[in-house]
Coordinates of N, CA, C and O and ligand atoms in Angstrom, one line a residue:
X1 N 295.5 138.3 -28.1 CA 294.2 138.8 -27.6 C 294.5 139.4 -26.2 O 295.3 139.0 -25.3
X2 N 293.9 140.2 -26.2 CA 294.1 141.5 -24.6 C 292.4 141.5 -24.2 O 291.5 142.0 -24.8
X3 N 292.6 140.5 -22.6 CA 291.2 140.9 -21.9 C 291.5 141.6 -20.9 O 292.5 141.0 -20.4
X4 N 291.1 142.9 -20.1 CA 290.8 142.9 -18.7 C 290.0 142.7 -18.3 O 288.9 143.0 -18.9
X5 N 289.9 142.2 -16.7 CA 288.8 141.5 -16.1 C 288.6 142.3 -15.2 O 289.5 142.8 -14.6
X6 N 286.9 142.8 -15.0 CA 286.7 144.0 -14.4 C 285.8 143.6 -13.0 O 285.7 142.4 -12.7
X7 N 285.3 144.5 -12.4 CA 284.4 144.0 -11.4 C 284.4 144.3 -9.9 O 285.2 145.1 -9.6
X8 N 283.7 144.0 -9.0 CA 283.7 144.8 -7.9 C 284.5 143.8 -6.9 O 284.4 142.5 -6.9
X9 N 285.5 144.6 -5.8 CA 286.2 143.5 -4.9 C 286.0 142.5 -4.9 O 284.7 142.3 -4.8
X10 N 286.7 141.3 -4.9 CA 286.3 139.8 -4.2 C 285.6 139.1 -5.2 O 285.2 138.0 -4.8
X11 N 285.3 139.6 -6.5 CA 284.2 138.9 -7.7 C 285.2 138.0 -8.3 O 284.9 137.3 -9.2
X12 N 286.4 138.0 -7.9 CA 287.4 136.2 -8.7 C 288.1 137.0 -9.7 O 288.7 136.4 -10.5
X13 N 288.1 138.6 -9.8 CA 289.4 138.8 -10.9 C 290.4 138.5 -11.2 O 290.9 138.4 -12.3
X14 N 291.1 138.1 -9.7 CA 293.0 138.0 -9.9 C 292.9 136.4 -10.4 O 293.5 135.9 -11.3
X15 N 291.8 135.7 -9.0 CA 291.7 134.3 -9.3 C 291.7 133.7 -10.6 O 292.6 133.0 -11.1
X16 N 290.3 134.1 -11.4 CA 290.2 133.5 -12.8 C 290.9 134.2 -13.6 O 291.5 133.5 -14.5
X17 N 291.0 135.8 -13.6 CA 292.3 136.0 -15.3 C 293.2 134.8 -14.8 O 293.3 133.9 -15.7
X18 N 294.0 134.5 -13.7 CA 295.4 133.2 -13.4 C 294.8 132.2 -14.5 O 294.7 131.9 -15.7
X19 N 294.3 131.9 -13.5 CA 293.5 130.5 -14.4 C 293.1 130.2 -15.9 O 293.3 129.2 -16.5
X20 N 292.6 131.2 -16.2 CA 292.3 131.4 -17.8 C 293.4 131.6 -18.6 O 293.5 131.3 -19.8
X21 N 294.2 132.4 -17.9 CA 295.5 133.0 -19.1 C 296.1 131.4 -19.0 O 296.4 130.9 -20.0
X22 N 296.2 130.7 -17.7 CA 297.1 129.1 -17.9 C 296.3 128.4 -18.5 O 296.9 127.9 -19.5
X23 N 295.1 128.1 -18.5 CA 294.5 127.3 -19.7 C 294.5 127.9 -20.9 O 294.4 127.0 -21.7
X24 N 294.6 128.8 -21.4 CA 294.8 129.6 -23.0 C 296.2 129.5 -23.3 O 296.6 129.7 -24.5
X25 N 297.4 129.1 -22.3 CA 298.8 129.6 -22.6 C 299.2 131.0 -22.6 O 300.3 131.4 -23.1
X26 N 298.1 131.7 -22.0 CA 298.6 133.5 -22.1 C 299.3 133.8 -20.8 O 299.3 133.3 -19.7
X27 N 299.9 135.0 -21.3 CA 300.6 135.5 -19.7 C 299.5 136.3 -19.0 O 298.7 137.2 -19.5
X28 N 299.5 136.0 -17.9 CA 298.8 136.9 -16.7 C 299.8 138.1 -16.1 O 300.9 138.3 -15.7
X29 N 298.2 138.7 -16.3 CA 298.9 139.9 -15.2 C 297.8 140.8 -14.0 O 296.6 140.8 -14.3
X30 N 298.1 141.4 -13.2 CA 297.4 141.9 -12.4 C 297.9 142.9 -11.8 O 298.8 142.9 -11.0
X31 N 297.1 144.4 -12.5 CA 297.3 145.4 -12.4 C 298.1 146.0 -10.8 O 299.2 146.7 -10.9
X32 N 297.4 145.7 -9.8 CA 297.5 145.9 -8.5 C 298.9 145.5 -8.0 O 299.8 146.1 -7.6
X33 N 298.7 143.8 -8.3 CA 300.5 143.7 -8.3 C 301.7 144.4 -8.9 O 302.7 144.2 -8.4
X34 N 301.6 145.1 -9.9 CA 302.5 145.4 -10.9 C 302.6 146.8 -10.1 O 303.8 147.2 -10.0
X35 N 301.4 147.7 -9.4 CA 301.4 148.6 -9.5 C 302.1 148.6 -7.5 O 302.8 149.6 -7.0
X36 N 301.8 147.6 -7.0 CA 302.6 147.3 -5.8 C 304.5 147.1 -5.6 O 305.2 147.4 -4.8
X37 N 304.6 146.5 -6.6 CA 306.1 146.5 -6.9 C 306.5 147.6 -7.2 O 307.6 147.9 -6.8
X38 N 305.8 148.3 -8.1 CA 306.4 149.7 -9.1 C 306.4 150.4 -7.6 O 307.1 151.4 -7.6
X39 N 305.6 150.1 -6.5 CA 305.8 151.4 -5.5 C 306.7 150.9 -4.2 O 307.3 151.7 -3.5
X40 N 306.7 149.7 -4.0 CA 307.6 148.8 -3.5 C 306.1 148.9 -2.0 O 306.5 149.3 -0.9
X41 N 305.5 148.7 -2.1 CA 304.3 148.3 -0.4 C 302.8 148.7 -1.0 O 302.4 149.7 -1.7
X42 N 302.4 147.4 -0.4 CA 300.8 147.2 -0.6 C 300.5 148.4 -1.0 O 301.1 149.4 -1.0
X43 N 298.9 148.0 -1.5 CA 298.2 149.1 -1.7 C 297.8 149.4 -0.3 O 297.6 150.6 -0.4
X44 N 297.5 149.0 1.0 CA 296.6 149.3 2.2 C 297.9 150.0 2.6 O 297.7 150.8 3.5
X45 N 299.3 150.0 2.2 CA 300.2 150.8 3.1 C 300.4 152.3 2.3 O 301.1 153.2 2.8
X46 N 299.8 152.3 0.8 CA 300.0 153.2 -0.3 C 298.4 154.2 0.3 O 298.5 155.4 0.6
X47 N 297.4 153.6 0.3 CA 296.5 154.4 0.7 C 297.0 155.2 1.8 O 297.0 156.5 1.9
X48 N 297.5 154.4 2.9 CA 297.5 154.7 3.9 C 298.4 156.2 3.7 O 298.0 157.3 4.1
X49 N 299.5 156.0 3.0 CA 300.7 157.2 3.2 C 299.9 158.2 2.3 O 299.8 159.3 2.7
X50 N 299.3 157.9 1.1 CA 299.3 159.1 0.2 C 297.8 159.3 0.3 O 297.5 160.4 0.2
X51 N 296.9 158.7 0.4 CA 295.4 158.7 0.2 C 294.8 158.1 -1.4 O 295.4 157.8 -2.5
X52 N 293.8 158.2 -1.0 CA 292.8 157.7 -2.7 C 293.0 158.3 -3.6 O 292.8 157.7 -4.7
X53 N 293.4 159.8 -3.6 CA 293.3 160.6 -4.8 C 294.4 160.0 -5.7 O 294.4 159.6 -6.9
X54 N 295.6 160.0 -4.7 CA 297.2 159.5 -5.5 C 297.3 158.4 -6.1 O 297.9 158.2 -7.2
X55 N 296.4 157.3 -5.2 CA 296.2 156.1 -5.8 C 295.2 155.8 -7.4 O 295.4 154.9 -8.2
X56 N 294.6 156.4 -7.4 CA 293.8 156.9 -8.4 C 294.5 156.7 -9.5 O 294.6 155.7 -10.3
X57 N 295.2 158.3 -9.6 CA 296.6 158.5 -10.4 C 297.4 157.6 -11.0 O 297.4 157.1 -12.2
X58 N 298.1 157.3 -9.7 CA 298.9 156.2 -10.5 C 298.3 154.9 -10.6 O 299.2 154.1 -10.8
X59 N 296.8 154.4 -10.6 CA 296.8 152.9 -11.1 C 296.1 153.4 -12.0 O 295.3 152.5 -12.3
X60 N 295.8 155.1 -13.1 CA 295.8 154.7 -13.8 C 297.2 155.1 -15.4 O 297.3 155.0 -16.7
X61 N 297.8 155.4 -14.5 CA 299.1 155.5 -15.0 C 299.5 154.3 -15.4 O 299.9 154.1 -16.5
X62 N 299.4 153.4 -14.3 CA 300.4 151.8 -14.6 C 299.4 151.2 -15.7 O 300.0 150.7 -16.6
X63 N 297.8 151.2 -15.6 CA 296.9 151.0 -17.0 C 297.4 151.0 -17.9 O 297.6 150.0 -18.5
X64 N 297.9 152.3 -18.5 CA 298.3 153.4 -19.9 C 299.4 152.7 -20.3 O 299.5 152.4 -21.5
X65 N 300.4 152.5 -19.2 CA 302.1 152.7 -19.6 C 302.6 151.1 -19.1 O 303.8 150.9 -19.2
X66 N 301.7 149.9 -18.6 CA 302.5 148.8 -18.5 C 302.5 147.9 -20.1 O 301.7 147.6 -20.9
X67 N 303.5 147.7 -20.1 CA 303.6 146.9 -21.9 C 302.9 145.8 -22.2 O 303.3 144.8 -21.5
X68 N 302.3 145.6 -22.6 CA 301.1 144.2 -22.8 C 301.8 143.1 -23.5 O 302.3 143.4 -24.6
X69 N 301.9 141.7 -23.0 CA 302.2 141.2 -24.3 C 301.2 140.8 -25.6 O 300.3 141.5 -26.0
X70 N 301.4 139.9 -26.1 CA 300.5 140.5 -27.4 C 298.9 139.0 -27.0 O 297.8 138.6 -27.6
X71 N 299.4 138.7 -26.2 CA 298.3 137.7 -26.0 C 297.9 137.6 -24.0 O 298.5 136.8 -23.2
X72 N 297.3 138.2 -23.7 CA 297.1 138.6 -22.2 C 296.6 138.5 -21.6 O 296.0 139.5 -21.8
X73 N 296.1 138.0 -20.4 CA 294.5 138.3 -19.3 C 295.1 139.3 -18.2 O 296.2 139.2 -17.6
X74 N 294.3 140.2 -18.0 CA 294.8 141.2 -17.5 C 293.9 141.6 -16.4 O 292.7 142.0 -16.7
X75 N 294.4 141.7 -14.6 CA 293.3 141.6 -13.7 C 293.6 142.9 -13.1 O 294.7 143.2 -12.5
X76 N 292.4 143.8 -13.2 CA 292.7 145.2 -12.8 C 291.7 145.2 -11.1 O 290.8 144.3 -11.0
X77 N 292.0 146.2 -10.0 CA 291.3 146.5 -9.3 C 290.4 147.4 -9.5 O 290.5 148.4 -10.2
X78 N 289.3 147.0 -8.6 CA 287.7 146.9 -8.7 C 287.1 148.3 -8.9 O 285.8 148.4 -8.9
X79 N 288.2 149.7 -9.0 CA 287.8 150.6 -8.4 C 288.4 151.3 -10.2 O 288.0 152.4 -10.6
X80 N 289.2 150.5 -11.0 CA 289.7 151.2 -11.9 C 289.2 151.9 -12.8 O 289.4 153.1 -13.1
X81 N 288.0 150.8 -13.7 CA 287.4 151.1 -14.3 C 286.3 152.3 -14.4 O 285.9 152.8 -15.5
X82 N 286.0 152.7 -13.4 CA 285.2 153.6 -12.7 C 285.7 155.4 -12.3 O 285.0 156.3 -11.8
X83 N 287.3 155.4 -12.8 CA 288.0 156.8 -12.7 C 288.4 157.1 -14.2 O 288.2 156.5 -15.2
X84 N 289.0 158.4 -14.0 CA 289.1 158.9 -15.5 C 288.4 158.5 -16.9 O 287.2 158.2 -17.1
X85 N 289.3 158.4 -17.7 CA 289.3 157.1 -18.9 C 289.2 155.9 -19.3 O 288.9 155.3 -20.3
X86 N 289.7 155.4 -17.8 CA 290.0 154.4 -17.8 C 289.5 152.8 -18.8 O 290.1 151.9 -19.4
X87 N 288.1 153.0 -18.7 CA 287.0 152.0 -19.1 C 287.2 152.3 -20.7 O 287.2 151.4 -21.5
X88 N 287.2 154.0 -21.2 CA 287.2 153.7 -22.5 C 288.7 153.4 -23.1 O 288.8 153.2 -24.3
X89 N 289.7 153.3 -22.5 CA 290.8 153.0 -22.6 C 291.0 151.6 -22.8 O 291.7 151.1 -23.8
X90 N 290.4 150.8 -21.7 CA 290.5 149.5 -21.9 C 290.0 149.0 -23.1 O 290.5 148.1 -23.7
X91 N 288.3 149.9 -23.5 CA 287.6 148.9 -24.4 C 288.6 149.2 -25.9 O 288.9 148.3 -26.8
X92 N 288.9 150.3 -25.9 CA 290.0 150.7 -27.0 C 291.0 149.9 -27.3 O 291.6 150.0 -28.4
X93 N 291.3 149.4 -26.6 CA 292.6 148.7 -26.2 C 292.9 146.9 -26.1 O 293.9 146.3 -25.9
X94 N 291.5 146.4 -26.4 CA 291.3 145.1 -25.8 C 290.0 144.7 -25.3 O 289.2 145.6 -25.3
X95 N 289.6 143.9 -24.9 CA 288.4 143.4 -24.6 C 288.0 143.6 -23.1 O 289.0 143.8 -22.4
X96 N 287.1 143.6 -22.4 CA 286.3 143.6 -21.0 C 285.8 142.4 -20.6 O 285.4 141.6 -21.5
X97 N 285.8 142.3 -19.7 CA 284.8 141.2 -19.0 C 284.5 141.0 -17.5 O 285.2 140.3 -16.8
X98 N 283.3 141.8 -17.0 CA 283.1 141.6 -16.0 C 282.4 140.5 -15.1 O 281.5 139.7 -15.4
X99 N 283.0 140.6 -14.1 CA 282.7 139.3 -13.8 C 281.2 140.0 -12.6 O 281.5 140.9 -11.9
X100 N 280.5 139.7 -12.7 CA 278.9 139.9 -12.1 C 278.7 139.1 -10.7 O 279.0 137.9 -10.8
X101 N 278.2 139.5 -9.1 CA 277.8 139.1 -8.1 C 277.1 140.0 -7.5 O 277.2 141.3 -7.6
X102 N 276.1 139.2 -6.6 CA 275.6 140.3 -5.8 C 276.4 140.6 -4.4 O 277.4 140.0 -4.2
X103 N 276.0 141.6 -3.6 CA 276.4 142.2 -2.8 C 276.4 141.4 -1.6 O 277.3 141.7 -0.8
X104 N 275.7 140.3 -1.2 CA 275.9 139.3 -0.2 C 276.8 138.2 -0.4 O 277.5 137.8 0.5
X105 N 276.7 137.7 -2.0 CA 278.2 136.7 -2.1 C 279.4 137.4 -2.3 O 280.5 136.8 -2.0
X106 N 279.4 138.6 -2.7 CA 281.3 139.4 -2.3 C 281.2 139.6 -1.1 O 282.2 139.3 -0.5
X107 N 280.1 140.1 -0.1 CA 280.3 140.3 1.1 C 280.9 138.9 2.2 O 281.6 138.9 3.3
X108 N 280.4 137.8 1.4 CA 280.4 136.6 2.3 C 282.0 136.2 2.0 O 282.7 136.2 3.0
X109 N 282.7 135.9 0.3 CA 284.1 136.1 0.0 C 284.8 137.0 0.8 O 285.9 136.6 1.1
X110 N 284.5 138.5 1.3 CA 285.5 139.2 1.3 C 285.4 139.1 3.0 O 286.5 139.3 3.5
X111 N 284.6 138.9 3.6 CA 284.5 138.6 4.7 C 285.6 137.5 5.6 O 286.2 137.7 6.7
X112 N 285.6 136.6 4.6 CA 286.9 135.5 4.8 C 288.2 135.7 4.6 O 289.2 135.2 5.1
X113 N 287.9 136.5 3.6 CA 289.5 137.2 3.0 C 290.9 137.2 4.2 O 291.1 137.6 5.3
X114 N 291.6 136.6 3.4 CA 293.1 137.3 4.7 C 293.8 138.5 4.0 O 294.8 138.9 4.6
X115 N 293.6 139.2 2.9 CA 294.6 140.5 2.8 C 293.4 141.7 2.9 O 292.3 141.5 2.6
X116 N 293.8 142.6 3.3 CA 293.2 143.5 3.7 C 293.1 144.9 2.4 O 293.9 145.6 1.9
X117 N 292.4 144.8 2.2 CA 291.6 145.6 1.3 C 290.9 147.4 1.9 O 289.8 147.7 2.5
X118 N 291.6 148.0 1.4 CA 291.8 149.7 2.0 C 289.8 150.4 2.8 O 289.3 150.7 3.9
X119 N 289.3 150.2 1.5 CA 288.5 150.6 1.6 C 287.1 149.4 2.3 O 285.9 149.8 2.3
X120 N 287.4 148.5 2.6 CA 286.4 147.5 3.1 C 287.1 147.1 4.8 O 286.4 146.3 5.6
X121 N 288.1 147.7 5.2 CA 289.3 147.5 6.8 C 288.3 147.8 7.4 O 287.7 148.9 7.5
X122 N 287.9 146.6 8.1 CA 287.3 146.7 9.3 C 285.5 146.6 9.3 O 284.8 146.4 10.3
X123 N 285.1 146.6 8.2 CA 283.8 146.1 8.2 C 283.1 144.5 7.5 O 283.4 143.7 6.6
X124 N 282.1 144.6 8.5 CA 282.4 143.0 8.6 C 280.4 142.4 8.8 O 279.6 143.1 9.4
X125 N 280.0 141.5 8.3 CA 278.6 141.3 8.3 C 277.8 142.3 7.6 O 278.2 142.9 6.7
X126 N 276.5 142.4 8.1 CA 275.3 143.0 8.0 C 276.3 145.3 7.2 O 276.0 146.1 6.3
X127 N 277.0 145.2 7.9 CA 277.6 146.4 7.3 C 278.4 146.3 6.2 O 278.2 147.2 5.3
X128 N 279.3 145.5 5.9 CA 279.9 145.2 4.8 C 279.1 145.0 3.8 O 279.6 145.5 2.8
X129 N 278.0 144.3 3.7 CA 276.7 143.9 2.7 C 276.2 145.3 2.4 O 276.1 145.8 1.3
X130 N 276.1 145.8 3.5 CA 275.2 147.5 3.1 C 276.3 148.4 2.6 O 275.8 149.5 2.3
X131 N 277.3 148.3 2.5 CA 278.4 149.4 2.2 C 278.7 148.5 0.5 O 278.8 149.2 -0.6
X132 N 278.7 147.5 0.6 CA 278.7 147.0 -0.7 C 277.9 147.1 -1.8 O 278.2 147.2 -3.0
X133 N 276.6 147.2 -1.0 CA 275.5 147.1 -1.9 C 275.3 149.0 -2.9 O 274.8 149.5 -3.9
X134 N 275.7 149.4 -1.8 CA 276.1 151.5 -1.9 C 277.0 151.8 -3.1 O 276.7 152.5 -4.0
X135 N 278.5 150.9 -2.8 CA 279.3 151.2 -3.9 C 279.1 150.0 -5.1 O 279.7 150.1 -6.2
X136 N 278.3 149.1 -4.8 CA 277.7 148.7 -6.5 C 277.2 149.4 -6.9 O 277.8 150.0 -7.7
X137 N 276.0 149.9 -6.6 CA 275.3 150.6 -7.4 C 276.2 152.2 -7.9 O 275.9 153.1 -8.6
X138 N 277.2 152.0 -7.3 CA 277.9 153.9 -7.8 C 278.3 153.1 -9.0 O 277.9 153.4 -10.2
X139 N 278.9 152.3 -8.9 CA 280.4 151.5 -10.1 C 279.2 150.4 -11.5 O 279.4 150.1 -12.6
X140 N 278.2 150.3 -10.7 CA 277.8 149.2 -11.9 C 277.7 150.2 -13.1 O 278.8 150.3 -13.6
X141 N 276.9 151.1 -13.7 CA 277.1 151.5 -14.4 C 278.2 151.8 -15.4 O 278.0 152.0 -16.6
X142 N 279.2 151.8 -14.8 CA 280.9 151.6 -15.1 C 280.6 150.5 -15.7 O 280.4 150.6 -16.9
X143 N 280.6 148.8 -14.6 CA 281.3 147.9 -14.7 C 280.1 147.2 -16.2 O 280.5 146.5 -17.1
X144 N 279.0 147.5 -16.2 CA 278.0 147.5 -16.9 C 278.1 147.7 -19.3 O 277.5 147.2 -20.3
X145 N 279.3 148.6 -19.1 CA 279.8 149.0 -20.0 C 280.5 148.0 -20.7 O 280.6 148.1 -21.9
X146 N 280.9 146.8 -19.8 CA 281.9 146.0 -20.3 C 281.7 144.9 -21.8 O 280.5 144.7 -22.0
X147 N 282.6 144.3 -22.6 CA 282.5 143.9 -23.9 C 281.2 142.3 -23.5 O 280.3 141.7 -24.0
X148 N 282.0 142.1 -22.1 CA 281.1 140.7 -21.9 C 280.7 141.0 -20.0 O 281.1 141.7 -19.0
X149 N 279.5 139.7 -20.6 CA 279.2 140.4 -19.0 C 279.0 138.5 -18.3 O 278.4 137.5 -18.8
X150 N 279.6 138.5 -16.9 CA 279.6 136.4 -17.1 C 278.8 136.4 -15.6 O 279.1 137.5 -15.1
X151 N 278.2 135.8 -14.9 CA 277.6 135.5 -14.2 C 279.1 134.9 -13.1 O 279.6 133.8 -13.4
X152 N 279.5 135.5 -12.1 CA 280.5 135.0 -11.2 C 280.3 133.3 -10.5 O 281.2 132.6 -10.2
X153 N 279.0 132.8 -10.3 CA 279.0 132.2 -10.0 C 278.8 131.0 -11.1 O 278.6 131.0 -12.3
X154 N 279.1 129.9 -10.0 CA 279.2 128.5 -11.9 C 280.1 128.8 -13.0 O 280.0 128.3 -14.1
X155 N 281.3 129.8 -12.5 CA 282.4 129.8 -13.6 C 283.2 128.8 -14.0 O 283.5 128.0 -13.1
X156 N 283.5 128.7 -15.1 CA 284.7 127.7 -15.4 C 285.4 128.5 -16.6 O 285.0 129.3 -17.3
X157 N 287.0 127.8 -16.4 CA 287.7 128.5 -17.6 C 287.0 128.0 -19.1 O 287.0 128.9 -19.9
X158 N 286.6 127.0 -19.5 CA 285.6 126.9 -20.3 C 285.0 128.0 -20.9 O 285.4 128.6 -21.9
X159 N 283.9 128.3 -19.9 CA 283.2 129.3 -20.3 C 283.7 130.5 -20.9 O 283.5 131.2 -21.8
X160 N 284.7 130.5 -19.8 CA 284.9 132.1 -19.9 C 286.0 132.3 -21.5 O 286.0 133.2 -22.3
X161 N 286.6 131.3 -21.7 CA 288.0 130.9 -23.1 C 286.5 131.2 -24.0 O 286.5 132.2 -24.7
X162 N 285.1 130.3 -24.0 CA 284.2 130.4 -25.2 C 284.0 131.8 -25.1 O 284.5 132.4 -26.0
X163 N 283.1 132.7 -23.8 CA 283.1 133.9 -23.9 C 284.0 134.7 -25.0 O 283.6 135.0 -26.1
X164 N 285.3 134.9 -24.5 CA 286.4 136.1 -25.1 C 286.6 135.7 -25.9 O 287.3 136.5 -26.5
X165 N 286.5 134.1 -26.9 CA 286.9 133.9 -28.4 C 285.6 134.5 -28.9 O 285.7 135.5 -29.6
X166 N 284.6 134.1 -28.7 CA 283.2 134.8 -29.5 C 283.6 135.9 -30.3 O 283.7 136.1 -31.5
X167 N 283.9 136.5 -29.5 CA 284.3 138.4 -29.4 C 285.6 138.2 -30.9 O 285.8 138.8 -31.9
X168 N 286.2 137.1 -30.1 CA 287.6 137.6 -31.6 C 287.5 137.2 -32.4 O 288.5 137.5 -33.0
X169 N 286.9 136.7 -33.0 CA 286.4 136.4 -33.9 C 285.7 137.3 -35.3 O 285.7 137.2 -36.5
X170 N 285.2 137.9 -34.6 CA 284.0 139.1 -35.4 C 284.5 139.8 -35.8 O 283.9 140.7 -36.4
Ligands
ADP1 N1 284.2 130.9 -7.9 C1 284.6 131.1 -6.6 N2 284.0 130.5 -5.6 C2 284.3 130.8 -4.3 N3 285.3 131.6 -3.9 C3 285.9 132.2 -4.9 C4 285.7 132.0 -6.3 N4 286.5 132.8 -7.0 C5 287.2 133.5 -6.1 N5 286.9 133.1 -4.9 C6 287.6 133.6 -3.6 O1 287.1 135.0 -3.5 C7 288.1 135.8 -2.9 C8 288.4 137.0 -3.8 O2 289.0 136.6 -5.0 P1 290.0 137.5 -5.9 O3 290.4 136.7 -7.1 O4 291.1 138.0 -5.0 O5 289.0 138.7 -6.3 P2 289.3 140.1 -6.9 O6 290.7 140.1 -7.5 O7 288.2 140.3 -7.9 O8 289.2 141.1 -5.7 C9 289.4 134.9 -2.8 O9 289.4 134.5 -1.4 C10 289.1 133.7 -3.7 O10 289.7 132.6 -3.3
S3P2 O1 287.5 148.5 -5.4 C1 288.5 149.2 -5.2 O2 288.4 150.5 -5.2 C2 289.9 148.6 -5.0 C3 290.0 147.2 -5.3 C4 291.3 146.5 -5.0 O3 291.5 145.5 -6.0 P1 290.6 144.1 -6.0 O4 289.3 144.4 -6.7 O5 291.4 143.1 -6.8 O6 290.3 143.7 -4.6 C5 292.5 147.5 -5.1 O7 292.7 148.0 -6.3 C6 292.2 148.6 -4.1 O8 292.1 148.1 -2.8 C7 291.0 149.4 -4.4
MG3 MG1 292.4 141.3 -7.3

C-alpha cells in the first residue's frame, strides 16, 4: 500500500507518516528529504539560490521519478499537492490523506518550530495566523481532494492504520 500524506505546513506530515509506516512495518519516506539530499542543502538554502518556480520543478520531478517501495507512507511538502499534476498523480498512484487544522493551531506549531521553513522566515504571531489563514484557503481546495480526510488533532496511529485499510480494502 502507497499513502501520501498531504496538508498545510506544520499539520504532523513528516511526524505521523514516521510513526505510522513504524507501526504498519512500512518504509517511510519524506519527499522534502529525498529531494534535499538529491540537491545536497535545505530547501530554505534551495529557495534561496534558485527561487520558487525551480523548486516547484523539481519537487515535482522527485514525486514522478523517486521509486516506491511496494508498501509506503510517503510525507510530501505542504505546497506539492497544489502545483501541476501533482494531486492527480498521487491519487493515481496511491492513496491521500490529509491531515486537517486550523490556521491558529499550525500557527501556534510553527511558531515554535526550530527549522526554518522558506516561505513562513520571519513571521511570527497575529501575522503568521493571517498569512496562514490566506494560503489555506488558496491550497484547501487542493488539499480537500484527498482519498481521506483525518482531523490533525486527537491523532493516533490507530486511527490513521483504520483510516488507510478501509480504503484497501474496496
Ligand atoms: N499531534 C501533535 N501535537 C502537537 N504537536 C505536533 C503534533 N504533530 C506534530 N507536532 C509538531 O508540529 C511541528 C510540525 O510537524 P511536522 O511533522 O514537521 O509537520 P509537516 O511535515 O506537516 O510540516 C513539529 O514541531 C511537531 O513536533
Ligand atoms: O507549504 C509549502 O509550500 C512548503 C512546505 C514545506 O514542507 P512541510 O509542509 O513539510 O513544512 C517545504 O516543502 C517547503 O518549505 C515549501
Ligand atoms: Mg514535513
Amino acid at each position: 500500500m502507497r499513502v501520501f500524506f498531504i496538508g498545510f505546513m506544520g499539520c504532523g506530515k513528516t511526524t505521523w507518516s514516521r510513526k505510522l509506516a513504524n507501526h504498519l512495518g512500512y518504509a517511510f519516506m519524506d519527499l522534502d528529504h529525498i529531494l534535499e539530499a538529491k540537491v545536497g542543502m535545505t530547501i530554505a538554502e534551495y529557495f534561496e539560490q534558485y527561487g520558487q518556480d525551480a523548486f516547484r520543478q523539481l519537487e515535482s520531478q522527485v514525486l514522478k521519478e523517486t521509486e516506491y517501495p511496494e508498501n509506503v507512507i510517503v510525507s510530501t511538502g505542504g505546497g506539492l499537492p497544489c502545483f501541476f499534476d501533482n494531486l492527480e498523480w498521487m491519487n493515481a498512484n496511491g492513496q491521500t490523506l490529509y491531515i486537517k487544522l486550523t490556521p491558529q493551531t499550525l500557527a501556534e506549531r510553527l511558531d515554535k518550530g526550530k527549522t526554518t521553513r522558506p516561505l513562513i522566515a520571519g513571521k511570527h504571531g497575529e501575522e503568521l495566523v493571517t498569512f496562514i489563514a490566506g494560503k489555506l484557503a488558496e491550497r484547501e481546495g487542493f488539499y480537500n481532494q484527498a482519498t481521506h480526510i483525518v482531523n490533525g488533532i486527537d491523532m493516533s496511529v490507530e486511527t490513521l492504520a483504520d483510516t488507510i485499510s478501509a480504503r484497501a480494502f474496496q
